[in-house]
Short mmCIF file of C-alpha atoms and ligand atoms in Angstrom, two decimals:
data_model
loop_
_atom_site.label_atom_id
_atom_site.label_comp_id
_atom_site.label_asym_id
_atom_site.label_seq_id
_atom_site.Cartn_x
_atom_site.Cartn_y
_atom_site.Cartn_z
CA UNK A 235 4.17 0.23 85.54
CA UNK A 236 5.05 0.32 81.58
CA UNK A 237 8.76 2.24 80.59
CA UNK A 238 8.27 3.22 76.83
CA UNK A 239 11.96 3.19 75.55
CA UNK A 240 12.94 6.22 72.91
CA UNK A 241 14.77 8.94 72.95
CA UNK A 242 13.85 9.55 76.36
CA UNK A 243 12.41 7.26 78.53
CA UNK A 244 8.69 7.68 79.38
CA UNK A 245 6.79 5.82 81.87
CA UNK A 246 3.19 4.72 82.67
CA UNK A 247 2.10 4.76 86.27
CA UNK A 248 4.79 4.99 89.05
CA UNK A 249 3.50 2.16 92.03
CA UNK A 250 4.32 2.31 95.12
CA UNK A 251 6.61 4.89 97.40
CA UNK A 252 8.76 2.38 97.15
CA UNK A 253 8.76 1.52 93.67
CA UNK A 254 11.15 4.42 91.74
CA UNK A 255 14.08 2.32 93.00
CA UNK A 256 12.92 -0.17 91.06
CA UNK A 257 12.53 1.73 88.12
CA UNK A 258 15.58 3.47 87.91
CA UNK A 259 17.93 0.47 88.81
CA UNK A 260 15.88 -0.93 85.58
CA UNK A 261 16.71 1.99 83.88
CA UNK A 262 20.20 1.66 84.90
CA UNK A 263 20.16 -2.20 83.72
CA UNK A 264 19.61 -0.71 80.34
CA UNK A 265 22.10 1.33 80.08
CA UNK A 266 20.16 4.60 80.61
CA UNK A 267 20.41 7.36 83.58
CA UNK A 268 17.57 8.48 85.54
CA UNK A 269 17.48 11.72 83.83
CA UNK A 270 16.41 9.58 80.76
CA UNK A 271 12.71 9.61 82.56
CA UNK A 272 11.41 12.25 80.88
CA UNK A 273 7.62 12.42 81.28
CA UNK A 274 5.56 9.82 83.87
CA UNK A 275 1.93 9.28 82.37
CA UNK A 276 -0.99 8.72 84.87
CA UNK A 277 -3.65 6.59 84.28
CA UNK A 278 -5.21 7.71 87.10
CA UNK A 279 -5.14 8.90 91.02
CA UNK A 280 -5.51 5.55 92.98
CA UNK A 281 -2.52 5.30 94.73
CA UNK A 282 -1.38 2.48 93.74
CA UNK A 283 -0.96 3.81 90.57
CA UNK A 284 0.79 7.13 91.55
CA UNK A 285 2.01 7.40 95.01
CA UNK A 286 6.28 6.79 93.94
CA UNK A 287 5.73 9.89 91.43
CA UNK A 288 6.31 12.51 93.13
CA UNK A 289 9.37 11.10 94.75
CA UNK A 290 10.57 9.39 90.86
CA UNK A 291 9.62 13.27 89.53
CA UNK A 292 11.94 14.82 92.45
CA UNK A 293 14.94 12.49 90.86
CA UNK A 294 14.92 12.41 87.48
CA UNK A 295 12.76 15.60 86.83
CA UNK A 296 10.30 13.88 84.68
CA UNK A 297 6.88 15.77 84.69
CA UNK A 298 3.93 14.34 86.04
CA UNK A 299 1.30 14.14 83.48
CA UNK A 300 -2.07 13.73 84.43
CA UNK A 301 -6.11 14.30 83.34
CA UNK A 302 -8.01 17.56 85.17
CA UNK A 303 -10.97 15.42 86.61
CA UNK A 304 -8.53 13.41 88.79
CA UNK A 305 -6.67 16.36 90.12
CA UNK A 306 -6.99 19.21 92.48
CA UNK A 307 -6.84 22.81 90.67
CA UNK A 308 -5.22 25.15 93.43
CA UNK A 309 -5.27 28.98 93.98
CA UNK A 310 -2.21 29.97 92.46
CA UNK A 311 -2.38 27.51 89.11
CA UNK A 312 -0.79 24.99 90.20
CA UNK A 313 -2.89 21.24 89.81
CA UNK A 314 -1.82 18.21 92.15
CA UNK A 315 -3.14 14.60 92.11
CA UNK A 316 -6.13 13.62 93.78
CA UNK A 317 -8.41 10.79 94.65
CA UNK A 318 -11.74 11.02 96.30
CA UNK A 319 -10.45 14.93 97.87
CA UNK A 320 -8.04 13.43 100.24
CA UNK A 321 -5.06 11.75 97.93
CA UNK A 322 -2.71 15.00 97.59
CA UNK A 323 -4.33 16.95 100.10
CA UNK A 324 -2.38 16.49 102.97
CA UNK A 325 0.78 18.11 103.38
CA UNK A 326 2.69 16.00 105.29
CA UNK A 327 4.81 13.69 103.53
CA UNK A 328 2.82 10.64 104.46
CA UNK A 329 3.30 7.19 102.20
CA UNK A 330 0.24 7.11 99.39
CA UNK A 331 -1.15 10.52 99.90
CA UNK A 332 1.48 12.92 99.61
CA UNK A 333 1.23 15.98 98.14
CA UNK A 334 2.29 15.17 94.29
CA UNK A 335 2.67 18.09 91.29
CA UNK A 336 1.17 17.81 88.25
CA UNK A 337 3.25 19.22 85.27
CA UNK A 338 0.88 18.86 82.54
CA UNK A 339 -2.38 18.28 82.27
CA UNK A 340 -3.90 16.17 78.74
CA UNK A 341 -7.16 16.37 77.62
CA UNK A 342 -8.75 13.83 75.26
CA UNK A 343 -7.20 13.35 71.87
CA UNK A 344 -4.30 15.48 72.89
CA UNK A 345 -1.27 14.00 71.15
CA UNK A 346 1.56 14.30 74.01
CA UNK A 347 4.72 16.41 73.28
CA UNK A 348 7.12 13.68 72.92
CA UNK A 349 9.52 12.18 70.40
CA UNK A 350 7.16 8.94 70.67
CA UNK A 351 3.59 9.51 69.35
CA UNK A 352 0.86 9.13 72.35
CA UNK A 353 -2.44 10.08 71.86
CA UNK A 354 -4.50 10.75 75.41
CA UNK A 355 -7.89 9.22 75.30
CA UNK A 356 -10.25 10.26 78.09
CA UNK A 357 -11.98 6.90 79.46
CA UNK A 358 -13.72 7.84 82.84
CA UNK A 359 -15.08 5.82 84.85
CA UNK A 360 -12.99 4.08 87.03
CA UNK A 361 -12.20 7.81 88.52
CA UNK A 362 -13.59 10.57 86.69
CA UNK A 363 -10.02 11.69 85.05
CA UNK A 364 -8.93 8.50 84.10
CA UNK A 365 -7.00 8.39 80.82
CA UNK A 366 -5.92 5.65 78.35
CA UNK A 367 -2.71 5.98 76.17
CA UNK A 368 -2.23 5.12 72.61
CA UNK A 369 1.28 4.17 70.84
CA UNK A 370 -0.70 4.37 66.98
CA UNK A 371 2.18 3.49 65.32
CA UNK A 372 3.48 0.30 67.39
CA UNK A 373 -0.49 -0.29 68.43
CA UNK A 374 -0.15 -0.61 71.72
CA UNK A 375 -2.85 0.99 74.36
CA UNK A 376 -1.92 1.31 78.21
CA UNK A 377 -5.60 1.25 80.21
CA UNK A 378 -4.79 1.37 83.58
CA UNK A 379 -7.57 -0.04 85.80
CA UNK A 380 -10.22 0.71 82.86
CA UNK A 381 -9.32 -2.57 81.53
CA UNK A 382 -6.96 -5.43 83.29
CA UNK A 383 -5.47 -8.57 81.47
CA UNK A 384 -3.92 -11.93 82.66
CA UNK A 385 -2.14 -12.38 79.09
CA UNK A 386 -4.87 -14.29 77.73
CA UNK A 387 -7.99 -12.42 78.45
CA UNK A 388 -9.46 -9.07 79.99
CA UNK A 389 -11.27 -8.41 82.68
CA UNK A 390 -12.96 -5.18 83.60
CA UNK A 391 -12.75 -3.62 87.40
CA UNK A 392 -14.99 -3.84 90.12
CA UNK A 393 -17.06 -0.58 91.02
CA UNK A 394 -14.77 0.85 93.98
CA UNK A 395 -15.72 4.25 95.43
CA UNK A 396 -15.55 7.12 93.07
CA UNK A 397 -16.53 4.77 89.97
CA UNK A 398 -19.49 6.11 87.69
CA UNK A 399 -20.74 2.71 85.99
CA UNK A 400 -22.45 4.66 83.46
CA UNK A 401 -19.54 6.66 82.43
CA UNK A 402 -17.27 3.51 82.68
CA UNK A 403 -19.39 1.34 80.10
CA UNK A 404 -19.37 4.09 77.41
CA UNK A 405 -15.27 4.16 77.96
CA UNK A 406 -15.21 0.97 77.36
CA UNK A 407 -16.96 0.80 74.32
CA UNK A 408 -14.98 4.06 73.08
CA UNK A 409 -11.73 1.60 73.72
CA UNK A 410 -13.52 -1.36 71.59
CA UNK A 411 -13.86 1.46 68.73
CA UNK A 412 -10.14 1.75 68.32
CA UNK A 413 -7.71 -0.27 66.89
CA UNK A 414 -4.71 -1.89 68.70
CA UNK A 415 -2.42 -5.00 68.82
CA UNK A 416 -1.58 -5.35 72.55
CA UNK A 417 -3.34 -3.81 75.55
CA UNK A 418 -1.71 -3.37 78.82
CA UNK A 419 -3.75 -3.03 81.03
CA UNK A 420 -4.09 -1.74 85.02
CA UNK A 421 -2.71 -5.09 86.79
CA UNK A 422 -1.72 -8.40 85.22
CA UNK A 423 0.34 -9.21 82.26
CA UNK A 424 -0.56 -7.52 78.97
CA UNK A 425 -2.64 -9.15 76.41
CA UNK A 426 -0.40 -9.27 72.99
CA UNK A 427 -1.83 -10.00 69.73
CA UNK A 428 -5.46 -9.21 68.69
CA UNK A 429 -6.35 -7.19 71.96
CA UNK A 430 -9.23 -4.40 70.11
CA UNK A 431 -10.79 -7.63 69.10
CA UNK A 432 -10.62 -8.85 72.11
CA UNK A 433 -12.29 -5.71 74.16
CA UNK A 434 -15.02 -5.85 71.14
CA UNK A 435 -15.65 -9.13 72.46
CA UNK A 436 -15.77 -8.19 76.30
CA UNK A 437 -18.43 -6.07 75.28
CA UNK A 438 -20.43 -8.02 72.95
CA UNK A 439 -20.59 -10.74 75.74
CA UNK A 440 -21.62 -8.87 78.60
CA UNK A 441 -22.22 -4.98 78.05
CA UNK A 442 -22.49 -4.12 81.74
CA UNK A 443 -19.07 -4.32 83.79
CA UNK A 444 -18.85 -6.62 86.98
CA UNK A 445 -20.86 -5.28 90.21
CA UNK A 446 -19.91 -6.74 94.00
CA UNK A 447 -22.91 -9.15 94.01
CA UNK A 448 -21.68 -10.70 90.07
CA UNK A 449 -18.28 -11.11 91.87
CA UNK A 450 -19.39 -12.54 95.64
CA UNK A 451 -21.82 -14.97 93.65
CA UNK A 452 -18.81 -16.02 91.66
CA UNK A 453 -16.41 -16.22 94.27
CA UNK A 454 -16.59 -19.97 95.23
CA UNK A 455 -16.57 -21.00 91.77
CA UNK A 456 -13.25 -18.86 90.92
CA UNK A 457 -11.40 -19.89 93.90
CA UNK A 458 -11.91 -23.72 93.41
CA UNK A 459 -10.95 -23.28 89.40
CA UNK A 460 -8.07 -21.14 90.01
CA UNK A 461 -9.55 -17.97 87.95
CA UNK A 462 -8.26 -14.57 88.74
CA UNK A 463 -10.11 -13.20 91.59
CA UNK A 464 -10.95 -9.48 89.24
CA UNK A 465 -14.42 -8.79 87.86
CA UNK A 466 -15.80 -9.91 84.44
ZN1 ZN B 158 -7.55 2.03 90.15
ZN1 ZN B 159 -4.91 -0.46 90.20
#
């Protein structure tokens, strides 16, 4: 989770159910109220990512801002957040796949309606609606689980269910196109300094992301040298 301090407060990816008391006792450590949260951005649907939003949008009355592809469209207009047709189907208020609004949904290159400039950039792949973020002016991109750094160098995901390889390399290179200073990315801490050179890099090295047999082979080596156990 990322808080983008303004006028408001805007944040990237909720966590956990338990995670917006977290957040807003942060909030409160800053001297803002909860109301502050104005907007909370979704990288995507895994719940992980998502599951304290709809509970954090219930008590600050942010709006949950999401891409159409990882959403579910219902009969009377209303969208809700969804992953693989069962995350924010169910009704019942059960921990990680509760039934969670979605406020607003982006498209790519939609600049968001905030005091802060964010630009929406589409980058499926590691769920068909998942959505980087772009702070132009500070040069700062938020990836969630498109791209994942340690603080000193990315990593791309493995292929879990729902992931279209194909889709994900060409987001990928899309993200080595722009230009950015620090990249936070899904999990891990965020890489500061240089990062677009660092994802053109990524890709120069090895085009193709990280299947299950590159990381299985791998796995010996990694846990004897101490490597993050993510893909390549
Ligand atoms: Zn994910
Ligand atoms: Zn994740």
């Amino acid at each position: 989770m990322y808080l983008i301090e303004d006028d408001g407060l805007v944040l990237v990816d909720s966590g956990f159910p338990w995670s917006p008391r977290h957040i807003l006792d942060y909030a409160c450590s800053i001297g803002r109220k909860q109301e502050d949260v104005t907007h909370i951005l979704t990288t995507h649907s895994h719940p992980d990512h998502t599951s304290g939003a709809s509970r954090l949008a219930r008590a600050t009355g942010a709006a949950v801002v999401a891409h159409q592809d990882d959403t579910k469209l219902h009969p009377n207009g209303t969208a809700s957040l969804n992953y693989l047709g069962i995350f924010g189907a169910v009704k019942t208020p059960i921990p990680f796949f509760q039934h969670t609004p979605v406020n607003l949904l982006v498209r790519d290159g939609q600049r968001l309606p905030l005091p802060v400039a964010i630009e929406a950039i589409h980058t499926p792949g590691h769920t068909p609606g998942s959505t980087s973020y772009l702070l132009k002016d500070k040069g700062v991109l938020f990836t969630g689980d498109t791209l994942f750094s340690d603080g000193k160098r990315l990593s791309r995901s493995l292929p879990l269910p729902g992931t279209d390889r194909r889709r994900y390399r060409t987001s990928v290179e899309r993200l080595a196109s722009l230009d950015f200073d620090v990249l936070c990315g899904g999990h891990g801490a965020p890489l500061v300094g240089g990062a677009s050179k660092a994802v053109r890099q990524l890709v120069e090295r090895s085009p193709d992301s990280p299947t299950w047999g590159d990381f299985l082979r791998t796995l010996p080596r990694r846990l004897l040298s101490g490597e993050p156990l993510r893909g390549g």
